[in-house]
Tab-separated table of C-alpha atoms and ligand atoms in Angstrom:
chain	number	residue	atom	x	y	z
A	1	MET	CA	-21.403	-27.711	-12.590
A	2	SER	CA	-19.765	-24.707	-10.964
A	3	GLU	CA	-16.731	-25.310	-8.793
A	4	LYS	CA	-16.487	-23.478	-5.506
A	5	ARG	CA	-14.046	-20.603	-5.582
A	6	THR	CA	-12.963	-18.776	-2.453
A	7	GLU	CA	-11.133	-15.501	-2.873
A	8	LEU	CA	-7.830	-15.395	-0.991
A	9	ASN	CA	-8.680	-11.826	-0.061
A	10	ASP	CA	-11.569	-13.152	2.069
A	11	LEU	CA	-9.085	-15.208	4.059
A	12	GLY	CA	-6.223	-12.711	4.289
A	13	GLU	CA	-2.551	-13.501	4.757
A	14	PHE	CA	-2.887	-14.587	8.378
A	15	GLY	CA	-6.013	-16.661	7.669
A	16	LEU	CA	-4.170	-18.502	4.929
A	17	ILE	CA	-1.148	-19.196	7.140
A	18	GLU	CA	-3.395	-20.466	9.943
A	19	ARG	CA	-5.077	-22.813	7.506
A	20	VAL	CA	-1.741	-24.216	6.340
A	21	GLU	CA	-0.593	-24.541	9.964
A	22	LYS	CA	-3.641	-26.707	10.801
A	23	GLN	CA	-3.008	-28.937	7.811
A	24	PHE	CA	0.616	-29.580	8.731
A	25	PRO	CA	0.952	-30.833	12.290
A	26	VAL	CA	4.630	-31.593	12.917
A	27	GLN	CA	5.743	-35.220	12.752
A	28	ASN	CA	9.245	-35.044	14.177
A	29	SER	CA	9.976	-34.508	17.841
A	30	THR	CA	12.884	-32.260	16.792
A	31	SER	CA	10.380	-29.768	15.259
A	32	ALA	CA	9.916	-27.930	18.560
A	33	LYS	CA	8.065	-25.013	16.963
A	34	GLY	CA	6.637	-25.126	13.458
A	35	ILE	CA	4.503	-22.491	11.739
A	36	GLY	CA	3.270	-19.588	13.814
A	37	ASP	CA	6.178	-17.685	15.289
A	38	ASP	CA	8.910	-15.395	13.981
A	39	ALA	CA	11.106	-18.417	13.310
A	40	ALA	CA	10.754	-22.178	13.513
A	41	MET	CA	12.719	-23.926	16.274
A	42	ILE	CA	14.561	-27.188	15.625
A	43	SER	CA	15.776	-29.009	18.714
A	44	ILE	CA	19.501	-29.766	18.629
A	45	GLY	CA	21.077	-30.780	21.951
A	46	SER	CA	20.965	-27.908	24.414
A	47	GLU	CA	20.004	-25.377	21.727
A	48	TYR	CA	17.334	-24.607	19.196
A	49	LEU	CA	18.265	-23.992	15.594
A	50	LEU	CA	16.107	-21.101	14.358
A	51	VAL	CA	14.874	-20.899	10.755
A	52	THR	CA	12.982	-18.057	9.110
A	53	THR	CA	12.196	-16.965	5.544
A	54	ASP	CA	11.180	-13.574	4.183
A	55	MET	CA	10.472	-12.763	0.571
A	56	LEU	CA	10.561	-9.342	-1.072
A	57	LEU	CA	8.873	-8.806	-4.437
A	58	GLU	CA	9.349	-5.862	-6.747
A	59	GLY	CA	6.134	-3.866	-7.058
A	60	ILE	CA	4.742	-5.351	-3.822
A	61	HIS	CA	7.377	-4.748	-1.171
A	62	PHE	CA	9.642	-2.286	-2.928
A	63	ASP	CA	9.746	0.156	-5.794
A	64	LEU	CA	13.126	0.570	-7.453
A	65	ALA	CA	12.162	4.150	-8.364
A	66	TYR	CA	13.211	5.127	-4.848
A	67	MET	CA	14.690	1.988	-3.329
A	68	PRO	CA	18.387	1.830	-4.266
A	69	LEU	CA	19.481	-1.763	-4.884
A	70	GLN	CA	22.166	-1.573	-2.236
A	71	HIS	CA	19.610	-0.618	0.396
A	72	LEU	CA	17.273	-3.311	-0.836
A	73	GLY	CA	19.929	-5.963	-0.323
A	74	TYR	CA	20.671	-4.642	3.147
A	75	LYS	CA	17.010	-4.474	4.126
A	76	ALA	CA	16.270	-8.000	2.887
A	77	VAL	CA	18.909	-9.342	5.306
A	78	VAL	CA	17.716	-7.090	8.147
A	79	ALA	CA	14.128	-8.378	7.844
A	80	ASN	CA	15.403	-11.919	8.448
A	81	VAL	CA	17.880	-11.039	11.187
A	82	SER	CA	15.027	-9.225	12.926
A	83	ASP	CA	12.956	-12.442	13.021
A	84	ILE	CA	15.883	-14.304	14.603
A	85	ALA	CA	16.263	-11.437	17.124
A	86	ALA	CA	12.545	-11.791	17.919
A	87	MET	CA	13.253	-15.365	19.093
A	88	ASN	CA	16.047	-13.999	21.336
A	89	GLY	CA	18.492	-15.757	19.034
A	90	LYS	CA	21.750	-15.037	17.295
A	91	PRO	CA	21.726	-15.176	13.474
A	92	GLU	CA	24.602	-17.077	11.869
A	93	GLN	CA	23.832	-18.003	8.268
A	94	ILE	CA	21.613	-16.930	5.384
A	95	THR	CA	20.737	-18.413	2.013
A	96	ILE	CA	19.371	-16.295	-0.818
A	97	GLY	CA	16.895	-17.169	-3.545
A	98	LEU	CA	17.034	-14.616	-6.342
A	99	GLY	CA	14.701	-14.138	-9.318
A	100	ILE	CA	16.185	-11.689	-11.821
A	101	SER	CA	14.505	-10.193	-14.882
A	102	ASN	CA	16.515	-9.201	-17.941
A	103	ARG	CA	16.166	-5.537	-16.964
A	104	PHE	CA	19.048	-6.036	-14.529
A	105	SER	CA	22.699	-5.767	-15.475
A	106	LEU	CA	25.629	-7.429	-13.755
A	107	GLU	CA	26.458	-4.040	-12.219
A	108	ALA	CA	22.952	-3.839	-10.740
A	109	ILE	CA	23.240	-7.303	-9.183
A	110	ASP	CA	26.695	-6.392	-7.857
A	111	THR	CA	25.119	-3.379	-6.166
A	112	LEU	CA	22.389	-5.540	-4.642
A	113	TYR	CA	25.039	-7.921	-3.277
A	114	ALA	CA	27.087	-5.012	-1.925
A	115	GLY	CA	24.100	-4.218	0.315
A	116	ILE	CA	23.713	-7.874	1.288
A	117	LYS	CA	27.428	-8.006	2.138
A	118	ALA	CA	27.261	-4.868	4.276
A	119	ALA	CA	24.414	-6.384	6.299
A	120	CYS	CA	26.252	-9.734	6.581
A	121	GLU	CA	29.226	-7.835	8.034
A	122	ASP	CA	27.140	-5.676	10.378
A	123	TYR	CA	25.227	-8.671	11.784
A	124	LYS	CA	28.091	-11.175	11.449
A	125	VAL	CA	26.134	-13.641	9.343
A	126	ASP	CA	27.527	-15.832	6.578
A	127	LEU	CA	25.939	-16.182	3.173
A	128	VAL	CA	26.165	-19.948	2.644
A	129	GLY	CA	23.999	-20.683	-0.382
A	130	GLY	CA	20.862	-19.991	-2.330
A	131	ASP	CA	19.340	-20.349	-5.766
A	132	THR	CA	19.183	-18.163	-8.879
A	133	SER	CA	16.556	-18.020	-11.588
A	134	SER	CA	15.307	-15.704	-14.292
A	135	SER	CA	12.055	-13.920	-13.543
A	136	LYS	CA	9.311	-12.478	-15.724
A	137	SER	CA	7.880	-10.316	-12.977
A	138	GLY	CA	10.765	-8.171	-11.830
A	139	LEU	CA	13.156	-8.764	-8.984
A	140	ILE	CA	12.414	-11.349	-6.301
A	141	ILE	CA	14.570	-11.836	-3.211
A	142	SER	CA	13.806	-14.595	-0.771
A	143	ILE	CA	16.151	-14.949	2.179
A	144	THR	CA	16.252	-17.721	4.743
A	145	ALA	CA	18.146	-17.038	7.933
A	146	LEU	CA	19.444	-19.599	10.416
A	147	GLY	CA	20.291	-18.782	13.995
A	148	ARG	CA	20.590	-20.313	17.439
A	149	VAL	CA	19.231	-19.820	20.921
A	150	ASP	CA	19.906	-21.738	24.136
A	151	LYS	CA	16.956	-23.821	25.296
A	152	GLY	CA	15.083	-21.886	27.953
A	153	LYS	CA	16.073	-18.516	26.459
A	154	GLU	CA	13.718	-18.683	23.451
A	155	THR	CA	10.986	-16.061	23.306
A	156	LEU	CA	7.821	-17.379	21.689
A	157	ARG	CA	4.761	-15.277	20.919
A	158	SER	CA	2.721	-17.668	23.012
A	159	ASN	CA	4.113	-17.249	26.504
A	160	ALA	CA	2.937	-13.789	27.653
A	161	LYS	CA	1.360	-13.965	31.123
A	162	ASN	CA	-1.249	-11.992	33.030
A	163	ASN	CA	0.281	-8.781	34.520
A	164	ASP	CA	3.401	-8.889	32.337
A	165	ILE	CA	4.668	-5.471	31.256
A	166	ILE	CA	4.575	-4.693	27.526
A	167	CYS	CA	7.781	-3.142	26.156
A	168	VAL	CA	8.831	-1.742	22.785
A	169	THR	CA	12.231	-0.580	21.594
A	170	GLY	CA	13.115	2.557	19.641
A	171	ASP	CA	10.342	4.590	18.104
A	172	LEU	CA	7.491	3.661	15.793
A	173	GLY	CA	5.831	4.903	12.614
A	174	ALA	CA	8.945	6.473	11.081
A	175	ALA	CA	9.484	3.858	8.349
A	176	TYR	CA	5.871	4.207	7.207
A	177	LEU	CA	6.157	7.980	6.971
A	178	GLY	CA	9.500	7.620	5.187
A	179	LEU	CA	7.629	5.592	2.575
A	180	GLN	CA	4.932	8.271	2.288
A	181	VAL	CA	7.617	10.930	1.741
A	182	LEU	CA	9.314	8.806	-0.945
A	183	GLU	CA	5.974	8.113	-2.668
A	184	ARG	CA	5.162	11.816	-2.688
A	185	GLU	CA	8.556	12.680	-4.171
A	186	LYS	CA	8.086	10.018	-6.828
A	187	GLN	CA	4.707	11.441	-7.862
A	188	GLU	CA	6.162	14.955	-7.997
A	189	PHE	CA	9.092	13.693	-10.053
A	190	LEU	CA	6.715	12.019	-12.529
A	191	ILE	CA	4.935	15.334	-13.023
A	192	ASN	CA	8.092	17.418	-13.177
A	193	PRO	CA	11.310	15.454	-13.798
A	194	GLU	CA	13.376	18.651	-13.530
A	195	MET	CA	12.504	18.885	-9.872
A	196	GLN	CA	15.237	17.954	-7.400
A	197	PRO	CA	13.871	15.987	-4.470
A	198	ASP	CA	14.256	17.748	-1.148
A	199	LEU	CA	14.546	14.882	1.290
A	200	GLU	CA	17.001	16.406	3.736
A	201	LYS	CA	14.346	17.482	6.198
A	202	TYR	CA	12.976	13.923	6.247
A	203	GLU	CA	16.343	12.191	6.428
A	204	TYR	CA	15.539	10.242	9.583
A	205	LEU	CA	12.231	8.921	8.210
A	206	VAL	CA	13.621	8.017	4.795
A	207	GLY	CA	16.575	6.330	6.493
A	208	ARG	CA	14.220	4.237	8.613
A	209	GLN	CA	12.467	3.095	5.426
A	210	LEU	CA	15.545	2.504	3.284
A	211	LYS	CA	18.105	1.319	5.833
A	212	PRO	CA	16.406	-0.216	8.854
A	213	ASP	CA	18.275	-1.865	11.742
A	214	ALA	CA	17.519	-5.221	13.317
A	215	ARG	CA	17.713	-4.831	17.097
A	216	MET	CA	20.417	-7.382	17.871
A	217	ASP	CA	21.811	-4.778	20.286
A	218	ILE	CA	18.693	-5.261	22.419
A	219	VAL	CA	19.041	-9.065	22.338
A	220	HIS	CA	22.581	-8.691	23.715
A	221	GLU	CA	21.563	-6.114	26.324
A	222	LEU	CA	18.692	-8.275	27.563
A	223	ALA	CA	21.200	-11.091	28.027
A	224	ASP	CA	23.642	-8.760	29.824
A	225	ARG	CA	20.875	-7.711	32.221
A	226	LYS	CA	19.774	-11.325	32.652
A	227	VAL	CA	16.279	-10.716	31.346
A	228	VAL	CA	14.477	-13.293	29.214
A	229	PRO	CA	11.257	-11.721	27.917
A	230	THR	CA	8.188	-13.908	28.401
A	231	ALA	CA	7.166	-13.273	24.775
A	232	MET	CA	8.757	-11.394	21.876
A	233	ILE	CA	7.942	-10.492	18.262
A	234	ASP	CA	9.485	-8.040	15.836
A	235	ILE	CA	7.411	-5.163	14.490
A	236	SER	CA	7.301	-5.721	10.748
A	237	ASP	CA	3.559	-5.275	10.128
A	238	GLY	CA	2.737	-2.611	12.746
A	239	LEU	CA	2.464	-2.508	16.542
A	240	ALA	CA	-1.286	-3.281	16.653
A	241	SER	CA	-0.978	-6.317	14.417
A	242	GLU	CA	1.961	-7.714	16.433
A	243	LEU	CA	0.199	-7.101	19.763
A	244	LEU	CA	-2.779	-9.064	18.468
A	245	HIS	CA	-0.453	-11.926	17.505
A	246	ILE	CA	0.767	-12.042	21.125
A	247	SER	CA	-2.813	-11.858	22.397
A	248	LYS	CA	-3.963	-14.700	20.195
A	249	SER	CA	-0.914	-16.938	20.641
A	250	SER	CA	-0.753	-16.436	24.406
A	251	GLY	CA	-4.518	-16.342	25.071
A	252	VAL	CA	-4.183	-13.048	26.935
A	253	GLY	CA	-5.460	-9.480	26.631
A	254	ILE	CA	-3.483	-6.342	25.793
A	255	LYS	CA	-3.812	-2.884	27.312
A	256	ILE	CA	-1.528	-0.148	26.019
A	257	PHE	CA	-1.482	3.597	26.607
A	258	GLU	CA	-1.317	6.066	23.732
A	259	ASP	CA	0.870	8.500	25.653
A	260	LYS	CA	3.465	5.761	26.269
A	261	VAL	CA	3.885	4.700	22.621
A	262	PRO	CA	7.254	6.082	21.458
A	263	ILE	CA	6.935	8.407	18.467
A	264	ASP	CA	9.857	10.522	17.263
A	265	SER	CA	9.162	14.265	16.978
A	266	LEU	CA	9.828	14.306	13.208
A	267	THR	CA	7.459	11.354	12.773
A	268	TYR	CA	4.863	13.286	14.738
A	269	GLU	CA	5.247	16.493	12.695
A	270	THR	CA	5.323	14.664	9.367
A	271	ALA	CA	2.213	12.645	10.232
A	272	ILE	CA	0.380	15.927	10.852
A	273	GLU	CA	1.724	17.258	7.533
A	274	PHE	CA	0.258	14.186	5.789
A	275	MET	CA	-2.952	14.636	7.780
A	276	ILE	CA	-2.588	11.249	9.486
A	277	ASP	CA	-2.984	10.813	13.233
A	278	PRO	CA	0.570	10.072	14.515
A	279	ILE	CA	-0.672	7.206	16.697
A	280	THR	CA	-2.157	5.567	13.588
A	281	CYS	CA	1.319	5.571	12.004
A	282	ALA	CA	2.800	4.002	15.128
A	283	LEU	CA	0.050	1.375	15.433
A	284	ASN	CA	-0.370	0.447	11.801
A	285	GLY	CA	2.695	1.593	9.886
A	286	GLY	CA	4.963	-1.332	9.133
A	287	GLU	CA	8.660	-2.057	8.719
A	288	ASP	CA	9.980	-0.441	11.878
A	289	TYR	CA	11.805	-3.695	12.781
A	290	GLU	CA	11.742	-2.754	16.447
A	291	LEU	CA	11.174	-5.433	19.092
A	292	LEU	CA	7.947	-5.815	21.034
A	293	PHE	CA	8.216	-7.959	24.143
A	294	THR	CA	6.625	-8.726	27.468
A	295	ILE	CA	8.465	-9.099	30.761
A	296	ASP	CA	7.612	-10.450	34.167
A	297	PRO	CA	7.084	-7.396	36.456
A	298	LYS	CA	9.994	-8.624	38.624
A	299	ASP	CA	12.364	-7.824	35.730
A	300	TYR	CA	11.209	-4.202	35.434
A	301	GLU	CA	13.960	-2.902	37.748
A	302	LYS	CA	16.629	-4.378	35.451
A	303	LEU	CA	15.318	-2.521	32.408
A	304	LYS	CA	13.686	0.630	33.733
A	305	ASN	CA	16.691	2.864	33.062
A	306	HIS	CA	17.356	1.566	29.560
A	307	PRO	CA	17.195	4.605	27.247
A	308	ASP	CA	15.680	2.746	24.313
A	309	ILE	CA	13.134	0.445	25.951
A	310	HIS	CA	9.663	1.883	26.530
A	311	PHE	CA	6.975	0.451	28.777
A	312	ILE	CA	3.693	0.931	26.974
A	313	GLY	CA	1.165	-1.138	28.901
A	314	HIS	CA	0.454	-4.524	30.392
A	315	ILE	CA	-1.053	-7.929	29.796
A	316	HIS	CA	-4.376	-8.894	31.363
A	317	SER	CA	-6.328	-12.116	31.372
A	318	ASP	CA	-9.168	-11.465	28.876
A	319	PRO	CA	-8.029	-12.207	25.283
A	320	THR	CA	-11.154	-10.552	23.869
A	321	GLN	CA	-10.238	-7.159	25.329
A	322	ASN	CA	-7.324	-5.700	23.395
A	323	VAL	CA	-7.390	-1.977	23.924
A	324	LEU	CA	-5.601	1.318	23.534
A	325	VAL	CA	-6.185	3.879	26.277
A	326	THR	CA	-6.161	7.204	24.390
A	327	LYS	CA	-4.749	10.491	25.668
A	328	GLN	CA	-8.357	11.476	26.383
A	329	GLU	CA	-8.616	8.308	28.524
A	330	THR	CA	-11.135	6.649	26.226
A	331	LEU	CA	-10.740	2.974	25.298
A	332	GLU	CA	-10.285	1.993	21.669
A	333	PRO	CA	-10.133	-1.581	20.411
A	334	LEU	CA	-6.784	-2.520	18.850
A	335	LYS	CA	-7.248	-3.451	15.208
A	336	ALA	CA	-4.709	-4.898	12.828
A	337	GLN	CA	-4.536	-2.773	9.749
A	338	GLY	CA	-0.938	-3.565	8.984
A	339	TRP	CA	0.393	-4.753	5.679
A	340	ASN	CA	-1.617	-7.589	4.309
A	341	HIS	CA	0.202	-8.490	1.178
A	342	LEU	CA	-2.567	-10.707	-0.104
A	343	SER	CA	-4.619	-7.570	-0.735
A	344	ASN	CA	-2.270	-7.127	-3.653
A	345	PHE	CA	-3.563	-10.253	-5.355
B	401	ADP	P1	6.907	-12.535	10.207
B	401	ADP	O1	6.049	-11.307	9.969
B	401	ADP	O2	7.465	-12.623	11.591
B	401	ADP	O3	7.943	-12.757	9.125
B	401	ADP	P2	4.865	-14.103	8.988
B	401	ADP	O4	3.585	-13.414	9.316
B	401	ADP	O5	5.489	-13.884	7.645
B	401	ADP	O6	5.919	-13.769	10.137
B	401	ADP	O7	4.702	-15.639	9.188
B	401	ADP	C1	4.078	-16.173	10.330
B	401	ADP	C2	4.334	-17.667	10.380
B	401	ADP	O8	3.788	-18.305	9.241
B	401	ADP	C3	5.805	-18.045	10.392
B	401	ADP	O9	5.931	-19.164	11.249
B	401	ADP	C4	6.096	-18.435	8.952
B	401	ADP	O10	7.149	-19.356	8.865
B	401	ADP	C5	4.777	-19.067	8.546
B	401	ADP	N1	4.493	-18.990	7.100
B	401	ADP	C6	4.347	-17.871	6.343
B	401	ADP	N2	4.031	-18.170	5.073
B	401	ADP	C7	3.973	-19.516	5.005
B	401	ADP	C8	3.688	-20.450	3.971
B	401	ADP	N3	3.404	-20.039	2.727
B	401	ADP	N4	3.706	-21.771	4.266
B	401	ADP	C9	4.015	-22.190	5.517
B	401	ADP	N5	4.281	-21.370	6.539
B	401	ADP	C10	4.264	-20.040	6.300
B	402	MG	MG1	8.489	-11.379	12.733
């Protein structure tokens, strides 16, 4: 008798998570938001405690050939802080689960923790615990971050409304191109180890890949301007993928305009050099850790002069119509082609 076997690839990362979500309805009234947003929300008095976990695996999420351990430590914290920021929250604590193979020396782990410490100082979070194990498959870092947000100020993926304005911070696609540059240098180094990498020209892109920022500055500025976005998500998998999360969670449609999507000039030029359409990098390149949010049109005045917030489109009522209006004024369906780590199974 043959047992049924379903390939995880058929389901994909998001399909798998959705399946788990359905199987685990929450049982406690304090579990205000379970699976399905950037962080879970636990009800405590007038606040929500926010909880989020992100795991980085060697060979899947990073390559130590070009990812210095110090940067890796920093980035692992940033990825978690960014998910707390996406809930409009303030991060306060992290715990770290570490799997270490015998390839690593004490000095190497010290370097990793130096990066973690730098991020803890920059984002004012405390490392309060974790777990340590040996690993047979390289380095594994799993970080859980805890944060807080006042009730009423939380920004779920599920609350975008018809006519809301879609906003993104910073610029997009740079981290993806930074990775392409690093990969190219690695290949060239493998062929000719004498060669000195010439990364200076690409400094901004490589920096966005190796030392990203979490946009806590934006969380504070939104509060200063008394704006609570209707929905918010951080861009870890790519703009298109995150927009589709908002569409699905909120039951609304997305319309964005290609000429409004912020792309840095070096990102643009380097995309052309790699023969990739720059908008593809912005839509599908991951790891920018910018914030994507929607606002009620009445809040537009409060944000319109902000130098680092870009208004890229609006929400409409039909969740089946998620489109990009190209520079040629044609409509293209938004598709998620972001990282899907299960494809590495
Ligand atoms: P993000 O990109 O913001 O980190 P993810 O796509 O990793 O978000 O996760 C989406 C949601 O699924 C989150 O609520 C997360 O906690 C949950 N999740 C992810 N993996 C699992 C898992 N293995 N079991 C239960 N929940 C999970
Ligand atoms: Mg997120």
